[in-house]
Amino acid sequence: MYALRVATRAVGRVAATGTLQPTRAAVGLVRLPLRGVVTSIPKARGRDQDLEISAKGQGGEVRMQAAAAGIADVTMKHDESMLKLSWSTGGTDTYPYVWLRDNCQCPLCFHSGSRSRVHLIEELDLNARPRSAKVLGGQAVEVQWSDGHVSRYEASWLLPRAFQSAENYIRKPSYKLTPHPWGSELMEDLPRASFPEMMSDDAALLKWSQQLEIFGFVMVSGAPAEPGQVRRLAERIAFIKKTHYGEDFTVIVKDDPSNVAYLSGPLQLHADLPYYQYKPGVQFIHCIKQYEGNGGDSQVTDGLHAANLLRENHPQKYRILTSTPVDWFDEGGRENHVFLCSTDSYGDVCRINFSQPQRDSFFDIPAEDVAAWYDAMKTFHRLLADPKNCLHFKMTPGTIMTFDNLRILHGRTAYLSGYSARHIEGCYVDWDEVRSRRHVLEKKLGVNSRRLVRREE
Ligand SMILES: [Zn+2]
């Protein structure tokens, strides 16, 4: 059991630099940017074996030692209602009695097959306290509670659950992969996947899902240039996300457009369906027939990168966009009240809503705040559209753009209606399904994506 601790990190705030050090084993101390990531943790061959761990940040690559941790001692602190553990490699952690009782791992309290807590809330004693607590072989703690119930907790289970915000920060990316924000330099090494390989090879499908999560964008090529392919791909992954447009949608030039996407004028950078409470997570756009004249080019930009730039260079404008509610509207759709940039409980941007046609004219904020909001929104749009940040290319028949609709903004340049046909088909799949597919494939193929930082590692 090995763990790393980021020593200085307040939840919800991002500092410029931090310190990464091995937990419970002060063999080495290194400094690197807080956004640094651990790139390799070799598999332990046995207990009590020191490991060499590599970490990479903007400041370069570092290597450090981490020692295996066991439990040296356990003390009951009845005055604080906490159990205090001393680790064999140094350091202590305290665990509240009520939390330990709630998380008893015995078969009466916890069903290991479904990894579910099964005891009843009514029966949880808020004042539970141990009669005794002892260390078992340096690798577990046994607690006998005052009502006679006995619980056993393994060191390898307790350590990652230590009540420290730093431990929580390390655990955070375990479900989601750490995103890699990008500018237009991505064009030189575009994340790519092959449609035939994704359809037949689980490893190719897994690699696509990893890249999509890290970069938010993967260009898939080699699909037949005929309708029905986005559905095949979506159903190979999981289930199509239904919207009020149906299961899949077709974008062609129409005489009487009911949506701006059917016009041949430019389609400004936007995310789809900002007025949905559960906005579709991943979007697929298949080019079946491309416009043959000049125009009809695709534009793709990383909203996360633009939001990071806004936060660094215009903190006040970033604050405005992440705290001002905006109404979104579409005919036949729904209205919703969400920020242009939404942040999660860690203060990281988790959803970007941006669509000029679908921003409602209702704006429920004080009149004197309106001009500053427009100024912030225009600055954000300049960052999105800046050629340093925005990709520009023309899709060819048989390619499918796959991208994160919560993070990536997409658009299309104008083209002359009626000159030649253009036929696009699209659909959505939700992130929960894509991530679930990744987890299942990881298990099947014995891969740990958490160690992934870049595509080649
Ligand atoms: Zn129990």
Coordinates of C-alpha atoms and ligand atoms in Angstrom, one line a residue:
M1 CA 0.0 0.0 0.0
Y2 CA 1.5 3.2 -1.1
A3 CA 0.3 6.8 -1.2
L4 CA 1.5 10.2 -2.1
R5 CA 0.4 13.4 -0.4
V6 CA 0.2 16.9 -1.9
A7 CA 1.1 18.8 1.2
T8 CA -0.4 22.2 0.4
R9 CA -3.8 22.3 -1.3
A10 CA -6.9 24.0 0.0
V11 CA -10.0 22.5 -1.6
G12 CA -11.6 25.0 -3.9
R13 CA -8.5 27.1 -4.4
V14 CA -5.6 26.7 -6.8
A15 CA -2.2 27.7 -5.8
A16 CA 0.6 28.3 -8.3
T17 CA 3.0 25.7 -6.8
G18 CA 2.7 23.0 -4.2
T19 CA 4.8 20.3 -2.6
L20 CA 4.5 16.7 -3.5
Q21 CA 6.0 14.3 -0.9
P22 CA 5.8 10.6 -0.2
T23 CA 3.3 10.0 2.6
R24 CA 4.6 8.5 5.8
A25 CA 8.1 8.2 4.4
A26 CA 10.1 11.4 4.3
V27 CA 12.8 10.0 2.1
G28 CA 12.8 12.9 -0.3
L29 CA 11.0 16.2 -0.7
V30 CA 10.4 17.7 -4.1
R31 CA 8.8 20.8 -5.5
L32 CA 6.7 20.9 -8.6
P33 CA 3.6 22.7 -9.9
L34 CA 0.5 21.5 -8.2
R35 CA -0.9 20.3 -11.5
G36 CA 1.9 17.8 -11.6
V37 CA 0.8 14.3 -11.9
V38 CA 2.3 10.9 -10.9
T39 CA 3.3 9.1 -14.0
S40 CA 4.5 5.8 -12.7
I41 CA 4.1 3.7 -9.6
P42 CA 5.7 0.3 -10.2
K43 CA 3.8 -2.7 -8.9
A44 CA 4.8 -3.8 -5.4
R45 CA 6.3 -7.3 -5.4
G46 CA 5.9 -7.7 -1.6
R47 CA 5.2 -5.9 1.5
D48 CA 7.7 -3.5 3.1
Q49 CA 9.4 -2.9 -0.2
D50 CA 10.5 0.7 -1.1
L51 CA 9.2 1.9 -4.4
E52 CA 10.6 4.5 -6.8
I53 CA 7.8 6.8 -8.0
S54 CA 8.0 9.2 -10.9
A55 CA 6.0 12.4 -11.1
K56 CA 5.9 15.0 -13.9
G57 CA 4.9 18.6 -13.8
Q58 CA 5.6 21.8 -15.7
G59 CA 8.8 22.1 -13.7
G60 CA 10.1 18.8 -15.1
E61 CA 10.2 15.2 -14.0
V62 CA 11.1 14.1 -10.5
R63 CA 11.7 10.7 -8.9
M64 CA 11.2 9.9 -5.2
Q65 CA 11.1 7.0 -2.8
A66 CA 7.9 5.8 -1.0
A67 CA 8.0 3.2 1.7
A68 CA 5.3 0.6 2.4
A69 CA 3.2 1.6 5.4
G70 CA 1.9 -0.6 8.2
I71 CA 0.2 0.2 11.5
A72 CA 2.6 0.6 14.5
D73 CA 0.1 1.5 17.1
V74 CA -3.6 2.3 17.8
T75 CA -5.0 4.5 20.6
M76 CA -8.6 5.2 21.6
K77 CA -9.2 8.9 22.2
H78 CA -12.7 8.9 23.9
D79 CA -12.5 12.6 24.6
E80 CA -12.5 13.3 20.8
S81 CA -14.5 10.2 19.8
M82 CA -11.6 9.3 17.5
L83 CA -9.3 6.3 16.9
K84 CA -5.7 7.4 16.5
L85 CA -3.4 5.3 14.2
S86 CA 0.4 5.6 14.1
W87 CA 2.0 4.4 10.9
S88 CA 5.1 2.3 10.8
T89 CA 6.7 4.7 8.4
G90 CA 5.9 7.7 10.6
G91 CA 2.9 10.0 10.9
T92 CA -0.5 9.5 12.5
D93 CA -4.1 9.7 11.3
T94 CA -7.4 9.9 13.3
Y95 CA -10.7 8.3 12.4
P96 CA -14.0 9.3 14.0
Y97 CA -15.7 6.5 15.9
V98 CA -19.1 7.1 14.1
W99 CA -17.4 6.8 10.7
L100 CA -15.6 3.6 11.7
R101 CA -18.8 2.1 13.0
D102 CA -20.8 3.2 9.8
N103 CA -18.1 1.6 7.6
C104 CA -17.6 -1.7 9.4
Q105 CA -16.6 -4.2 6.7
C106 CA -18.1 -7.3 8.3
P107 CA -20.8 -9.2 6.3
L108 CA -23.6 -8.0 8.6
C109 CA -22.7 -4.4 7.8
F110 CA -21.2 -4.5 4.3
H111 CA -21.9 -6.7 1.3
S112 CA -18.5 -7.1 -0.4
G113 CA -20.0 -8.6 -3.6
S114 CA -21.9 -5.4 -4.5
R115 CA -19.5 -3.2 -2.4
S116 CA -22.6 -1.8 -0.6
R117 CA -23.3 -0.7 2.9
V118 CA -26.2 -2.9 4.1
H119 CA -26.7 -1.9 7.8
L120 CA -29.8 0.3 8.6
I121 CA -29.3 4.0 9.3
E122 CA -31.8 3.7 12.2
E123 CA -29.4 1.2 13.9
L124 CA -26.3 3.4 13.5
D125 CA -25.4 4.6 17.0
L126 CA -24.0 8.2 16.8
N127 CA -22.3 7.6 20.1
A128 CA -20.7 4.3 19.2
R129 CA -17.4 3.9 21.0
P130 CA -14.9 1.0 21.2
R131 CA -14.5 -1.2 24.3
S132 CA -11.0 -2.1 22.9
A133 CA -8.8 -1.7 19.8
K134 CA -5.7 -3.6 18.8
V135 CA -3.3 -4.0 16.0
L136 CA -3.3 -7.3 14.1
G137 CA 0.1 -8.2 12.7
G138 CA 0.9 -4.6 11.7
Q139 CA -1.6 -4.7 8.8
A140 CA -5.0 -4.3 10.4
V141 CA -6.9 -3.0 13.4
E142 CA -9.6 -4.9 15.3
V143 CA -12.2 -2.9 17.2
Q144 CA -14.6 -4.3 19.7
W145 CA -17.6 -2.0 20.2
S146 CA -19.4 -1.4 23.5
D147 CA -22.4 -3.4 22.2
G148 CA -20.1 -6.4 21.5
H149 CA -19.9 -6.0 17.7
V150 CA -16.4 -6.6 16.2
S151 CA -15.0 -4.7 13.2
R152 CA -11.7 -5.2 11.4
Y153 CA -10.1 -2.6 9.2
E154 CA -7.1 -3.3 6.9
A155 CA -4.2 -0.8 6.8
S156 CA -4.5 -0.7 3.0
W157 CA -8.2 0.2 3.4
L158 CA -7.6 2.9 6.1
L159 CA -4.7 4.7 4.6
P160 CA -6.4 6.1 1.4
R161 CA -9.4 7.0 3.5
A162 CA -7.5 9.2 6.0
F163 CA -9.3 12.4 6.8
Q164 CA -7.1 14.9 5.1
S165 CA -8.0 17.1 2.2
A166 CA -4.7 16.2 0.6
E167 CA -5.6 12.5 0.5
N168 CA -9.0 13.4 -1.0
Y169 CA -7.3 15.4 -3.7
I170 CA -5.1 12.5 -4.7
R171 CA -8.2 10.2 -4.8
K172 CA -10.2 12.6 -6.9
P173 CA -9.1 11.6 -10.4
S174 CA -9.7 7.9 -9.7
Y175 CA -13.0 8.0 -11.5
K176 CA -12.3 10.7 -14.1
L177 CA -9.0 11.0 -15.9
T178 CA -7.1 14.2 -15.5
P179 CA -7.9 16.5 -18.5
H180 CA -5.1 17.9 -20.6
P181 CA -6.1 21.4 -21.8
W182 CA -4.8 22.3 -25.3
G183 CA -4.5 25.1 -27.8
S184 CA -4.2 24.9 -31.6
E185 CA -0.8 23.0 -31.2
L186 CA -3.0 19.9 -30.9
M187 CA -3.5 20.1 -34.7
E188 CA 0.1 18.9 -35.1
D189 CA -0.6 15.7 -33.2
L190 CA -4.4 15.3 -33.3
P191 CA -5.8 12.5 -31.2
R192 CA -7.0 9.9 -33.7
A193 CA -8.8 6.6 -33.8
S194 CA -9.9 4.1 -36.5
F195 CA -13.6 3.4 -37.0
P196 CA -13.0 -0.3 -38.1
E197 CA -10.6 -0.9 -35.2
M198 CA -13.0 0.7 -32.6
M199 CA -15.8 -1.5 -33.9
S200 CA -13.8 -4.8 -33.7
D201 CA -11.0 -4.3 -31.1
D202 CA -11.6 -3.6 -27.4
A203 CA -8.1 -2.1 -26.9
A204 CA -8.8 0.4 -29.7
L205 CA -12.1 1.3 -28.1
L206 CA -10.5 1.7 -24.7
K207 CA -7.7 4.0 -26.2
W208 CA -10.4 6.1 -27.8
S209 CA -12.2 6.6 -24.5
Q210 CA -9.0 7.5 -22.7
Q211 CA -8.0 10.0 -25.3
L212 CA -11.6 11.5 -25.3
E213 CA -11.5 11.9 -21.6
I214 CA -8.0 13.5 -21.5
F215 CA -8.2 15.7 -24.6
G216 CA -12.0 16.1 -25.0
F217 CA -11.6 15.5 -28.7
V218 CA -10.8 12.5 -31.0
M219 CA -11.0 12.4 -34.8
V220 CA -12.3 9.0 -35.9
S221 CA -11.6 8.0 -39.5
G222 CA -12.4 5.1 -41.8
A223 CA -16.2 5.0 -41.3
P224 CA -18.4 4.2 -44.3
A225 CA -19.6 7.4 -45.9
E226 CA -23.3 6.5 -45.5
P227 CA -26.0 7.1 -42.9
G228 CA -26.3 5.0 -39.7
Q229 CA -22.6 5.0 -38.7
V230 CA -22.9 7.2 -35.6
R231 CA -25.6 4.9 -34.3
R232 CA -23.4 1.9 -34.9
L233 CA -20.5 3.6 -33.0
A234 CA -22.7 4.8 -30.2
E235 CA -24.2 1.4 -29.7
R236 CA -20.8 -0.2 -29.7
I237 CA -19.9 2.0 -26.7
A238 CA -23.3 1.9 -24.8
F239 CA -26.6 3.6 -25.5
I240 CA -27.6 6.6 -27.5
K241 CA -28.7 9.7 -25.5
K242 CA -32.2 10.7 -26.6
T243 CA -33.0 14.4 -26.9
H244 CA -36.0 16.2 -28.3
Y245 CA -34.4 15.9 -31.7
G246 CA -34.7 12.1 -31.4
E247 CA -31.9 9.5 -31.2
D248 CA -29.8 10.8 -34.1
F249 CA -30.0 13.9 -36.2
T250 CA -29.2 14.9 -39.8
V251 CA -27.9 18.4 -40.7
I252 CA -28.4 19.3 -44.4
V253 CA -29.4 22.6 -46.2
K254 CA -33.2 23.1 -46.0
D255 CA -35.4 25.7 -47.6
D256 CA -37.4 26.4 -44.4
P257 CA -35.0 26.1 -41.5
S258 CA -36.4 25.7 -38.0
N259 CA -32.9 25.6 -36.5
V260 CA -29.9 27.8 -37.4
A261 CA -27.8 24.6 -38.0
Y262 CA -29.7 24.2 -41.3
L263 CA -28.7 27.6 -42.6
S264 CA -25.6 27.8 -44.7
G265 CA -24.3 30.9 -42.9
P266 CA -21.6 30.5 -40.2
L267 CA -22.4 28.4 -37.2
Q268 CA -20.7 30.2 -34.3
L269 CA -18.7 28.3 -31.7
H270 CA -21.1 26.7 -29.4
A271 CA -21.9 23.7 -27.2
D272 CA -25.1 21.7 -28.0
L273 CA -28.2 21.8 -25.8
P274 CA -27.1 24.3 -23.1
Y275 CA -30.8 24.5 -22.0
Y276 CA -30.8 20.9 -20.9
Q277 CA -30.3 20.2 -17.2
Y278 CA -28.7 16.9 -18.2
K279 CA -26.8 18.2 -21.2
P280 CA -25.5 15.3 -23.5
G281 CA -21.9 14.5 -22.6
V282 CA -20.3 13.2 -25.7
Q283 CA -21.1 14.2 -29.3
F284 CA -20.5 12.4 -32.5
I285 CA -20.6 14.2 -35.9
H286 CA -20.2 12.1 -39.0
C287 CA -19.4 13.7 -42.3
I288 CA -21.2 11.7 -45.0
K289 CA -20.9 14.2 -47.8
Q290 CA -18.8 17.3 -47.6
Y291 CA -19.4 20.7 -49.3
E292 CA -17.2 20.8 -52.4
G293 CA -16.7 24.6 -52.6
N294 CA -14.8 26.9 -50.3
G295 CA -16.2 27.0 -46.8
G296 CA -18.0 24.6 -44.5
D297 CA -14.9 24.2 -42.4
S298 CA -15.1 22.9 -38.9
Q299 CA -13.8 24.8 -35.9
V300 CA -13.1 23.1 -32.5
T301 CA -11.8 24.8 -29.4
D302 CA -11.1 23.7 -25.8
G303 CA -13.4 25.6 -23.5
L304 CA -11.4 24.3 -20.5
H305 CA -8.2 25.8 -21.9
A306 CA -10.0 29.2 -22.5
A307 CA -11.5 29.1 -19.0
N308 CA -8.0 28.4 -17.5
L309 CA -6.6 31.4 -19.5
L310 CA -9.5 33.6 -18.3
R311 CA -8.9 32.5 -14.7
E312 CA -5.2 33.3 -14.9
N313 CA -5.4 36.6 -16.9
H314 CA -8.8 38.0 -16.0
P315 CA -9.8 36.6 -12.6
Q316 CA -12.6 39.1 -12.1
K317 CA -14.2 38.2 -15.5
Y318 CA -13.8 34.5 -14.6
R319 CA -15.5 35.1 -11.3
I320 CA -18.4 36.9 -13.2
L321 CA -18.9 34.0 -15.7
T322 CA -18.8 31.3 -13.0
S323 CA -21.2 33.1 -10.7
T324 CA -23.8 34.8 -12.9
P325 CA -26.8 32.6 -13.8
V326 CA -27.8 32.6 -17.5
D327 CA -31.1 31.4 -19.0
W328 CA -31.0 29.3 -22.1
F329 CA -33.9 28.6 -24.4
D330 CA -34.8 26.7 -27.6
E331 CA -38.2 26.3 -29.3
G332 CA -39.4 22.8 -28.3
G333 CA -36.6 22.6 -25.8
R334 CA -36.5 23.6 -22.2
E335 CA -35.3 26.6 -20.2
N336 CA -32.6 26.3 -17.7
H337 CA -30.7 28.5 -15.3
V338 CA -27.0 27.6 -15.4
F339 CA -23.7 29.5 -15.4
L340 CA -21.7 30.0 -18.5
C341 CA -18.8 28.2 -16.7
S342 CA -19.9 25.8 -14.0
T343 CA -17.4 24.6 -11.4
D344 CA -17.4 21.4 -9.3
S345 CA -16.8 21.2 -5.6
Y346 CA -13.0 21.3 -6.2
G347 CA -13.4 24.7 -8.0
D348 CA -12.5 23.1 -11.4
V349 CA -14.5 23.9 -14.5
C350 CA -16.8 21.0 -15.2
R351 CA -19.4 22.3 -17.7
I352 CA -19.3 25.1 -20.3
N353 CA -22.5 26.5 -21.7
F354 CA -22.0 28.6 -24.7
S355 CA -24.5 29.1 -27.6
Q356 CA -25.2 32.6 -28.9
P357 CA -28.6 31.7 -30.6
Q358 CA -29.9 29.9 -27.5
R359 CA -29.0 32.4 -24.8
D360 CA -32.3 33.8 -23.6
S361 CA -33.2 37.5 -23.5
F362 CA -34.5 37.1 -20.0
F363 CA -31.5 37.9 -17.7
D364 CA -32.3 37.9 -14.0
I365 CA -29.5 39.9 -12.6
P366 CA -29.3 43.6 -11.4
A367 CA -29.3 46.0 -14.4
E368 CA -26.0 47.5 -13.3
D369 CA -24.2 44.1 -13.5
V370 CA -25.2 43.4 -17.1
A371 CA -22.5 45.4 -19.0
A372 CA -19.7 43.7 -17.0
W373 CA -21.1 40.3 -17.8
Y374 CA -21.2 41.1 -21.6
D375 CA -17.6 42.3 -21.3
A376 CA -16.5 39.0 -19.6
M377 CA -18.4 36.9 -22.1
K378 CA -16.8 38.7 -25.0
T379 CA -13.3 38.2 -23.5
F380 CA -14.0 34.5 -23.1
H381 CA -15.2 34.3 -26.7
R382 CA -12.0 36.0 -27.9
L383 CA -10.0 33.3 -26.1
L384 CA -12.2 30.5 -27.6
A385 CA -11.9 31.8 -31.1
D386 CA -8.2 33.0 -31.0
P387 CA -6.3 31.1 -33.7
K388 CA -3.7 30.2 -31.0
N389 CA -6.5 28.1 -29.3
C390 CA -9.0 27.1 -32.0
L391 CA -8.5 24.2 -34.5
H392 CA -9.6 24.8 -38.0
F393 CA -10.0 22.0 -40.6
K394 CA -12.4 20.5 -43.2
M395 CA -13.9 17.1 -42.4
T396 CA -13.7 14.5 -45.2
P397 CA -16.4 12.0 -45.9
G398 CA -16.1 9.0 -43.6
T399 CA -14.6 10.9 -40.6
I400 CA -16.5 11.2 -37.3
M401 CA -15.6 14.0 -34.9
T402 CA -16.1 12.8 -31.3
F403 CA -15.9 15.3 -28.5
D404 CA -16.8 16.3 -25.0
N405 CA -20.0 18.5 -25.2
L406 CA -19.4 19.7 -21.7
R407 CA -16.0 21.1 -22.5
I408 CA -15.4 21.5 -26.2
L409 CA -17.0 24.2 -28.4
H410 CA -17.6 23.5 -32.1
G411 CA -18.6 25.6 -35.1
R412 CA -18.6 25.8 -38.9
T413 CA -17.7 28.5 -41.3
A414 CA -20.2 29.7 -43.9
Y415 CA -20.7 28.1 -47.3
L416 CA -22.7 28.8 -50.4
S417 CA -26.1 27.2 -50.2
G418 CA -27.1 25.1 -53.2
Y419 CA -23.6 24.8 -54.8
S420 CA -23.2 21.2 -53.7
A421 CA -24.8 18.9 -51.1
R422 CA -23.5 18.6 -47.5
H423 CA -24.7 15.8 -45.3
I424 CA -23.9 15.5 -41.6
E425 CA -25.3 13.0 -39.1
G426 CA -24.8 13.2 -35.4
C427 CA -25.8 11.7 -32.0
Y428 CA -24.9 11.8 -28.3
V429 CA -23.8 9.4 -25.6
D430 CA -23.6 10.4 -22.0
W431 CA -20.3 10.5 -20.1
D432 CA -21.6 8.1 -17.4
E433 CA -21.9 5.4 -20.2
V434 CA -18.6 6.2 -21.8
R435 CA -16.7 6.1 -18.4
S436 CA -18.6 2.9 -17.4
R437 CA -17.4 1.3 -20.7
R438 CA -13.9 2.4 -20.0
H439 CA -13.9 0.9 -16.5
V440 CA -15.3 -2.4 -17.8
L441 CA -12.7 -2.5 -20.6
E442 CA -9.9 -1.7 -18.1
K443 CA -10.9 -4.7 -16.0
K444 CA -11.2 -7.0 -19.0
L445 CA -7.9 -5.9 -20.5
G446 CA -6.0 -5.4 -17.2
V447 CA -5.2 -1.8 -17.8
N448 CA -5.1 1.1 -15.3
S449 CA -5.9 4.3 -17.0
R450 CA -5.3 6.4 -13.9
R451 CA -1.6 6.3 -14.7
L452 CA -2.2 7.8 -18.1
V453 CA -1.2 11.3 -18.6
R454 CA -0.5 11.6 -22.3
R455 CA -1.4 9.3 -25.1
E456 CA 1.9 7.6 -25.5
E457 CA 2.4 6.8 -21.8
Ligands
ZN1 ZN -20.2 -5.0 11.2

